[in-house]
PDB file of C-alpha atoms in Angstrom:
ATOM      1  CA  MET A 556       0.126  -0.123   0.107  1.00 42.00           C
ATOM      2  CA  SER A 557       1.525   3.275  -1.127  1.00 47.00           C
ATOM      3  CA  SER A 558       1.144   6.494   0.708  1.00 53.00           C
ATOM      4  CA  ASP A 559       1.761  10.195  -0.464  1.00 56.00           C
ATOM      5  CA  LEU A 560       3.932  11.731   2.125  1.00 57.00           C
ATOM      6  CA  THR A 561       3.621  15.243   0.739  1.00 68.00           C
ATOM      7  CA  PHE A 562       1.709  17.820   2.891  1.00 63.00           C
ATOM      8  CA  ILE A 563      -1.429  17.652   0.769  1.00 73.00           C
ATOM      9  CA  GLY A 564      -1.281  13.778   0.694  1.00 70.00           C
ATOM     10  CA  LEU A 565      -0.722  13.563   4.396  1.00 69.00           C
ATOM     11  CA  PHE A 566      -3.601  15.837   5.032  1.00 70.00           C
ATOM     12  CA  LEU A 567      -6.061  14.076   2.951  1.00 74.00           C
ATOM     13  CA  GLN A 568      -5.093  10.672   4.680  1.00 73.00           C
ATOM     14  CA  ALA A 569      -5.448  12.053   7.982  1.00 74.00           C
ATOM     15  CA  SER A 570      -8.485  11.447  10.150  1.00 78.00           C
ATOM     16  CA  PHE A 571     -11.357  13.962  10.455  1.00 84.00           C
ATOM     17  CA  VAL A 572     -10.077  15.094  13.778  1.00 86.00           C
ATOM     18  CA  VAL A 573      -6.612  15.812  12.722  1.00 84.00           C
ATOM     19  CA  GLN A 574      -7.974  17.405   9.642  1.00 87.00           C
ATOM     20  CA  LEU A 575     -10.290  19.869  11.701  1.00 91.00           C
ATOM     21  CA  VAL A 576      -7.250  20.586  13.917  1.00 91.00           C
ATOM     22  CA  MET A 577      -5.073  21.569  10.785  1.00 89.00           C
ATOM     23  CA  LEU A 578      -7.839  23.550   9.328  1.00 92.00           C
ATOM     24  CA  LEU A 579      -8.420  25.492  12.767  1.00 94.00           C
ATOM     25  CA  LEU A 580      -4.641  26.170  13.088  1.00 94.00           C
ATOM     26  CA  ILE A 581      -4.210  27.354   9.638  1.00 94.00           C
ATOM     27  CA  SER A 582      -7.174  29.586  10.077  1.00 95.00           C
ATOM     28  CA  VAL A 583      -5.587  31.026  13.324  1.00 95.00           C
ATOM     29  CA  SER A 584      -2.449  31.625  11.447  1.00 95.00           C
ATOM     30  CA  ILE A 585      -4.188  33.404   8.723  1.00 96.00           C
ATOM     31  CA  ALA A 586      -6.006  35.505  11.069  1.00 96.00           C
ATOM     32  CA  SER A 587      -2.727  36.235  13.071  1.00 96.00           C
ATOM     33  CA  TRP A 588      -0.872  37.229  10.169  1.00 96.00           C
ATOM     34  CA  ALA A 589      -3.756  39.606   9.028  1.00 96.00           C
ATOM     35  CA  PHE A 590      -3.787  41.247  12.501  1.00 96.00           C
ATOM     36  CA  ILE A 591      -0.184  41.514  12.529  1.00 96.00           C
ATOM     37  CA  PHE A 592      -0.150  43.535   9.315  1.00 96.00           C
ATOM     38  CA  GLN A 593      -3.158  45.701  10.625  1.00 95.00           C
ATOM     39  CA  ARG A 594      -1.554  46.255  14.030  1.00 95.00           C
ATOM     40  CA  GLN A 595       1.964  47.288  12.470  1.00 95.00           C
ATOM     41  CA  LYS A 596       0.315  49.647  10.190  1.00 95.00           C
ATOM     42  CA  ALA A 597      -1.821  51.189  12.967  1.00 94.00           C
ATOM     43  CA  LEU A 598       1.194  51.447  15.267  1.00 95.00           C
ATOM     44  CA  ASN A 599       3.289  53.021  12.716  1.00 95.00           C
ATOM     45  CA  GLY A 600       0.516  55.473  11.892  1.00 93.00           C
ATOM     46  CA  ALA A 601       0.184  56.319  15.735  1.00 93.00           C
ATOM     47  CA  ARG A 602       4.051  57.066  15.952  1.00 94.00           C
ATOM     48  CA  ASP A 603       4.120  59.218  12.907  1.00 93.00           C
ATOM     49  CA  GLU A 604       1.018  61.069  14.255  1.00 92.00           C
ATOM     50  CA  MET A 605       2.675  61.626  17.764  1.00 93.00           C
ATOM     51  CA  LYS A 606       6.090  63.045  16.053  1.00 94.00           C
ATOM     52  CA  ALA A 607       4.054  65.265  13.660  1.00 91.00           C
ATOM     53  CA  PHE A 608       1.939  66.606  16.621  1.00 92.00           C
ATOM     54  CA  GLU A 609       4.958  67.055  19.016  1.00 92.00           C
ATOM     55  CA  ASP A 610       6.846  69.100  16.456  1.00 91.00           C
ATOM     56  CA  GLU A 611       3.796  71.409  16.023  1.00 89.00           C
ATOM     57  CA  PHE A 612       3.028  71.451  19.595  1.00 89.00           C
ATOM     58  CA  TRP A 613       6.463  72.341  20.781  1.00 90.00           C
ATOM     59  CA  SER A 614       7.174  74.835  18.115  1.00 88.00           C
ATOM     60  CA  GLY A 615       5.501  77.391  19.880  1.00 82.00           C
ATOM     61  CA  ALA A 616       2.199  77.255  18.142  1.00 77.00           C
ATOM     62  CA  ASP A 617      -0.898  79.173  19.819  1.00 86.00           C
ATOM     63  CA  LEU A 618      -2.863  76.466  21.851  1.00 88.00           C
ATOM     64  CA  ASN A 619      -6.143  78.171  20.647  1.00 89.00           C
ATOM     65  CA  ARG A 620      -5.145  77.860  17.069  1.00 91.00           C
ATOM     66  CA  LEU A 621      -3.967  74.329  17.283  1.00 90.00           C
ATOM     67  CA  TYR A 622      -7.106  73.174  19.115  1.00 90.00           C
ATOM     68  CA  GLN A 623      -9.338  74.764  16.346  1.00 90.00           C
ATOM     69  CA  GLN A 624      -7.059  73.011  13.684  1.00 89.00           C
ATOM     70  CA  LEU A 625      -7.273  69.644  15.156  1.00 89.00           C
ATOM     71  CA  SER A 626     -11.152  69.865  15.952  1.00 85.00           C
ATOM     72  CA  SER A 627     -11.772  70.711  12.358  1.00 83.00           C
ATOM     73  CA  GLU A 628     -10.164  67.283  11.304  1.00 80.00           C
ATOM     74  CA  GLU A 629     -12.534  64.545  10.754  1.00 75.00           C
ATOM     75  CA  SER A 630     -10.772  62.091  13.019  1.00 80.00           C
ATOM     76  CA  VAL A 631      -8.142  62.975  15.635  1.00 83.00           C
ATOM     77  CA  SER A 632      -6.379  60.252  17.558  1.00 87.00           C
ATOM     78  CA  GLY A 633      -3.249  59.827  19.857  1.00 89.00           C
ATOM     79  CA  MET A 634      -1.659  62.741  21.255  1.00 92.00           C
ATOM     80  CA  GLY A 635      -3.761  65.095  19.446  1.00 92.00           C
ATOM     81  CA  HIS A 636      -7.039  63.629  21.006  1.00 92.00           C
ATOM     82  CA  ILE A 637      -5.572  63.881  24.217  1.00 94.00           C
ATOM     83  CA  PHE A 638      -4.659  67.492  23.916  1.00 93.00           C
ATOM     84  CA  CYS A 639      -8.052  68.364  22.534  1.00 93.00           C
ATOM     85  CA  ALA A 640      -9.625  66.562  25.225  1.00 92.00           C
ATOM     86  CA  GLY A 641      -7.494  68.412  28.001  1.00 93.00           C
ATOM     87  CA  PHE A 642      -7.678  71.698  26.263  1.00 92.00           C
ATOM     88  CA  LYS A 643     -11.498  71.493  25.788  1.00 91.00           C
ATOM     89  CA  GLU A 644     -12.166  70.777  29.490  1.00 91.00           C
ATOM     90  CA  PHE A 645      -9.477  73.388  30.420  1.00 91.00           C
ATOM     91  CA  VAL A 646     -11.410  76.030  28.476  1.00 89.00           C
ATOM     92  CA  ARG A 647     -14.747  74.790  29.934  1.00 89.00           C
ATOM     93  CA  LEU A 648     -13.725  74.638  33.496  1.00 87.00           C
ATOM     94  CA  ARG A 649     -12.025  77.991  33.688  1.00 85.00           C
ATOM     95  CA  LYS A 650     -15.119  79.727  32.690  1.00 84.00           C
ATOM     96  CA  SER A 651     -17.072  78.184  35.473  1.00 80.00           C
ATOM     97  CA  ASN A 652     -14.420  77.928  38.118  1.00 70.00           C
ATOM     98  CA  THR A 653     -11.871  80.413  39.396  1.00 68.00           C
ATOM     99  CA  ASN A 654     -10.135  77.774  41.623  1.00 81.00           C
ATOM    100  CA  PRO A 655      -6.850  76.816  39.369  1.00 82.00           C
ATOM    101  CA  ASN A 656      -6.467  73.692  41.040  1.00 85.00           C
ATOM    102  CA  VAL A 657      -9.734  72.522  40.419  1.00 87.00           C
ATOM    103  CA  VAL A 658      -9.380  73.434  36.845  1.00 87.00           C
ATOM    104  CA  VAL A 659      -6.120  71.708  36.313  1.00 88.00           C
ATOM    105  CA  ASP A 660      -7.371  68.607  38.132  1.00 90.00           C
ATOM    106  CA  GLY A 661     -10.369  68.266  36.083  1.00 91.00           C
ATOM    107  CA  THR A 662      -8.241  68.825  32.855  1.00 92.00           C
ATOM    108  CA  TYR A 663      -5.959  66.066  33.864  1.00 92.00           C
ATOM    109  CA  ARG A 664      -8.816  63.870  34.475  1.00 93.00           C
ATOM    110  CA  ALA A 665     -10.245  64.576  31.025  1.00 93.00           C
ATOM    111  CA  MET A 666      -6.767  63.674  29.547  1.00 94.00           C
ATOM    112  CA  ARG A 667      -6.605  60.493  31.687  1.00 94.00           C
ATOM    113  CA  VAL A 668      -9.907  59.087  30.204  1.00 95.00           C
ATOM    114  CA  SER A 669      -8.666  60.002  26.715  1.00 93.00           C
ATOM    115  CA  LEU A 670      -5.364  58.249  27.304  1.00 94.00           C
ATOM    116  CA  SER A 671      -7.231  55.253  28.308  1.00 94.00           C
ATOM    117  CA  ARG A 672      -9.203  55.127  25.124  1.00 93.00           C
ATOM    118  CA  GLU A 673      -6.245  55.661  23.194  1.00 93.00           C
ATOM    119  CA  VAL A 674      -4.388  52.851  24.788  1.00 93.00           C
ATOM    120  CA  ASP A 675      -7.387  50.531  24.271  1.00 94.00           C
ATOM    121  CA  ASN A 676      -7.428  51.382  20.578  1.00 92.00           C
ATOM    122  CA  LEU A 677      -3.646  50.569  20.325  1.00 93.00           C
ATOM    123  CA  GLU A 678      -4.076  47.139  22.182  1.00 93.00           C
ATOM    124  CA  SER A 679      -6.895  46.069  19.805  1.00 89.00           C
ATOM    125  CA  ARG A 680      -6.313  42.493  18.700  1.00 90.00           C
ATOM    126  CA  LEU A 681      -3.270  41.988  20.707  1.00 94.00           C
ATOM    127  CA  SER A 682      -5.135  39.590  22.946  1.00 94.00           C
ATOM    128  CA  PHE A 683      -5.879  37.499  20.053  1.00 95.00           C
ATOM    129  CA  LEU A 684      -2.298  37.454  19.332  1.00 96.00           C
ATOM    130  CA  ALA A 685      -1.478  36.262  22.768  1.00 96.00           C
ATOM    131  CA  THR A 686      -4.263  33.662  22.764  1.00 95.00           C
ATOM    132  CA  ALA A 687      -3.276  32.353  19.413  1.00 95.00           C
ATOM    133  CA  GLY A 688       0.485  32.177  20.425  1.00 95.00           C
ATOM    134  CA  SER A 689      -0.434  30.325  23.818  1.00 95.00           C
ATOM    135  CA  ILE A 690      -2.923  27.827  22.771  1.00 95.00           C
ATOM    136  CA  SER A 691      -2.002  26.906  19.032  1.00 95.00           C
ATOM    137  CA  PRO A 692       0.758  24.582  20.107  1.00 94.00           C
ATOM    138  CA  TYR A 693      -1.609  22.631  22.515  1.00 94.00           C
ATOM    139  CA  ILE A 694      -4.122  22.274  19.612  1.00 94.00           C
ATOM    140  CA  GLY A 695      -1.454  21.050  17.453  1.00 92.00           C
ATOM    141  CA  LEU A 696      -0.411  18.533  20.053  1.00 92.00           C
ATOM    142  CA  PHE A 697      -4.027  17.393  20.629  1.00 92.00           C
ATOM    143  CA  GLY A 698      -4.009  16.622  16.823  1.00 89.00           C
ATOM    144  CA  THR A 699      -0.892  14.855  17.116  1.00 89.00           C
ATOM    145  CA  VAL A 700      -1.726  12.770  20.002  1.00 89.00           C
ATOM    146  CA  TRP A 701      -5.087  11.750  18.513  1.00 86.00           C
ATOM    147  CA  GLY A 702      -3.369  10.794  15.044  1.00 83.00           C
ATOM    148  CA  ILE A 703      -0.654   8.798  16.772  1.00 84.00           C
ATOM    149  CA  MET A 704      -3.325   7.026  18.817  1.00 83.00           C
ATOM    150  CA  ASN A 705      -5.095   6.159  15.686  1.00 78.00           C
ATOM    151  CA  ALA A 706      -1.974   4.808  14.080  1.00 75.00           C
ATOM    152  CA  PHE A 707      -1.347   2.597  16.837  1.00 76.00           C
ATOM    153  CA  ILE A 708      -4.833   1.327  17.064  1.00 75.00           C
ATOM    154  CA  ALA A 709      -4.585   0.463  13.072  1.00 71.00           C
ATOM    155  CA  LEU A 710      -1.167  -1.263  14.000  1.00 71.00           C
ATOM    156  CA  GLY A 711      -2.854  -3.375  16.772  1.00 69.00           C
ATOM    157  CA  GLU A 712      -5.072  -5.002  14.081  1.00 68.00           C
ATOM    158  CA  VAL A 713      -2.429  -6.141  11.506  1.00 65.00           C
ATOM    159  CA  GLN A 714      -0.229  -9.255  12.267  1.00 63.00           C
ATOM    160  CA  GLN A 715       3.053  -7.740  11.095  1.00 65.00           C
ATOM    161  CA  ALA A 716       3.760  -4.228  11.827  1.00 59.00           C
ATOM    162  CA  THR A 717       6.318  -2.405   9.436  1.00 64.00           C
ATOM    163  CA  LEU A 718       7.868   1.228   9.393  1.00 61.00           C
ATOM    164  CA  ALA A 719       6.160   1.779   5.894  1.00 64.00           C
ATOM    165  CA  MET A 720       2.772   1.171   7.779  1.00 66.00           C
ATOM    166  CA  VAL A 721       3.763   3.350  10.764  1.00 67.00           C
ATOM    167  CA  ALA A 722       5.342   6.214   8.993  1.00 68.00           C
ATOM    168  CA  PRO A 723       2.346   7.976   7.287  1.00 68.00           C
ATOM    169  CA  GLY A 724       0.327   7.811  10.424  1.00 70.00           C
ATOM    170  CA  ILE A 725       2.860   9.265  12.514  1.00 78.00           C
ATOM    171  CA  ALA A 726       4.052  12.051   9.702  1.00 77.00           C
ATOM    172  CA  GLU A 727       0.211  13.357   9.334  1.00 77.00           C
ATOM    173  CA  ALA A 728       0.216  13.344  13.433  1.00 79.00           C
ATOM    174  CA  LEU A 729       3.209  15.559  13.531  1.00 85.00           C
ATOM    175  CA  ILE A 730       1.997  17.980  10.938  1.00 87.00           C
ATOM    176  CA  ALA A 731      -0.353  19.090  13.303  1.00 88.00           C
ATOM    177  CA  THR A 732       2.119  20.055  15.879  1.00 90.00           C
ATOM    178  CA  ALA A 733       4.279  21.669  13.240  1.00 90.00           C
ATOM    179  CA  ILE A 734       1.176  23.804  11.897  1.00 92.00           C
ATOM    180  CA  GLY A 735       0.596  24.728  15.586  1.00 93.00           C
ATOM    181  CA  LEU A 736       4.062  25.948  15.980  1.00 94.00           C
ATOM    182  CA  PHE A 737       3.975  27.944  12.799  1.00 93.00           C
ATOM    183  CA  ALA A 738       0.795  29.819  14.025  1.00 94.00           C
ATOM    184  CA  ALA A 739       2.008  30.374  17.545  1.00 95.00           C
ATOM    185  CA  ILE A 740       5.786  31.603  16.985  1.00 96.00           C
ATOM    186  CA  PRO A 741       4.962  34.621  14.751  1.00 96.00           C
ATOM    187  CA  ALA A 742       2.183  35.332  17.068  1.00 96.00           C
ATOM    188  CA  VAL A 743       4.080  35.393  20.293  1.00 96.00           C
ATOM    189  CA  ILE A 744       6.844  37.341  18.511  1.00 97.00           C
ATOM    190  CA  ALA A 745       4.362  39.921  17.184  1.00 96.00           C
ATOM    191  CA  TYR A 746       2.657  40.141  20.635  1.00 96.00           C
ATOM    192  CA  ASN A 747       5.886  40.982  22.507  1.00 96.00           C
ATOM    193  CA  ARG A 748       6.923  43.565  19.773  1.00 96.00           C
ATOM    194  CA  PHE A 749       3.545  45.256  19.588  1.00 96.00           C
ATOM    195  CA  SER A 750       3.118  45.170  23.478  1.00 96.00           C
ATOM    196  CA  HIS A 751       6.463  46.956  23.773  1.00 96.00           C
ATOM    197  CA  GLN A 752       5.575  49.485  21.115  1.00 95.00           C
ATOM    198  CA  VAL A 753       2.326  50.331  22.967  1.00 96.00           C
ATOM    199  CA  GLU A 754       4.168  50.679  26.217  1.00 95.00           C
ATOM    200  CA  ARG A 755       6.318  53.206  24.711  1.00 95.00           C
ATOM    201  CA  LEU A 756       3.784  55.009  23.039  1.00 95.00           C
ATOM    202  CA  GLU A 757       1.601  55.067  26.457  1.00 95.00           C
ATOM    203  CA  ASN A 758       4.743  56.444  28.296  1.00 95.00           C
ATOM    204  CA  SER A 759       5.068  59.136  25.560  1.00 95.00           C
ATOM    205  CA  TYR A 760       1.374  60.253  26.067  1.00 95.00           C
ATOM    206  CA  VAL A 761       1.814  60.168  29.967  1.00 94.00           C
ATOM    207  CA  ASN A 762       4.808  62.407  29.592  1.00 95.00           C
ATOM    208  CA  PHE A 763       2.733  64.965  27.438  1.00 93.00           C
ATOM    209  CA  MET A 764       0.174  64.939  29.742  1.00 93.00           C
ATOM    210  CA  GLU A 765       2.213  65.905  32.542  1.00 93.00           C
ATOM    211  CA  GLU A 766       4.044  68.666  30.641  1.00 92.00           C
ATOM    212  CA  PHE A 767       0.824  69.875  29.423  1.00 92.00           C
ATOM    213  CA  SER A 768      -0.786  69.883  32.680  1.00 91.00           C
ATOM    214  CA  ALA A 769       2.038  71.980  33.919  1.00 91.00           C
ATOM    215  CA  ILE A 770       1.657  74.396  31.010  1.00 90.00           C
ATOM    216  CA  LEU A 771      -2.180  74.496  31.715  1.00 88.00           C
ATOM    217  CA  GLN A 772      -1.172  75.009  35.656  1.00 88.00           C
ATOM    218  CA  ARG A 773       0.871  77.925  34.835  1.00 86.00           C
ATOM    219  CA  GLN A 774      -1.700  79.616  32.790  1.00 83.00           C
ATOM    220  CA  ALA A 775      -4.515  78.958  35.592  1.00 78.00           C
ATOM    221  CA  HIS A 776      -2.399  80.623  38.000  1.00 75.00           C
ATOM    222  CA  ALA A 777      -1.274  83.460  35.874  1.00 71.00           C
ATOM    223  CA  SER A 778      -5.062  84.444  35.255  1.00 63.00           C
ATOM    224  CA  GLN A 779      -5.902  84.165  39.001  1.00 60.00           C
ATOM    225  CA  PRO A 780      -4.940  87.670  40.163  1.00 52.00           C
ATOM    226  CA  ASN A 781      -7.112  89.029  37.458  1.00 46.00           C
ATOM    227  CA  ALA A 782     -10.000  86.783  38.500  1.00 41.00           C
TER     228      ALA A 782
END
């Protein structure tokens, strides 16, 4: 009895459960790569947006003009969104409250809420990559155990076992583990890389919030004698 030891041949010869495991892992791998490219593009865009905003902000631009410019755009994200949330709350509170500490505290809380939303957006899909990286090897191992179990059950039904009879069943079973590793390794690498990038962006956002709060605090206290 001849056996096709190519990947397609082994897949077609595998049991239904092993085929199901392979298809699941291939689907997870395809989804992981799609999310990897999508997240890389999003994080690169967030980093470019942050650099452009910092260049504009620290060039000495008027805050009111910068706020109006950003507010007129269809979508503002990242550091620009945090700035808009903070400056809008600062202007609103300064009109209704003369206590500079209350104004600055309210402004900081508004920026903190905006920061949380931005980080949530940056971390989108990372949980899927973490899950794929952690469970894919185990799913592949399940397919391997199932395939080897079936191979040995089949061997028990014959009088004389040969290597040629054992090899196809074990090979098709091991492919499930190989596909599991193929799905897991890129997902783990991408998750660790993207988590580090998100952390760096978050630290930059927090540093900006602190610096911007200090600027607004000086403005709030400077206007206090005239209140």
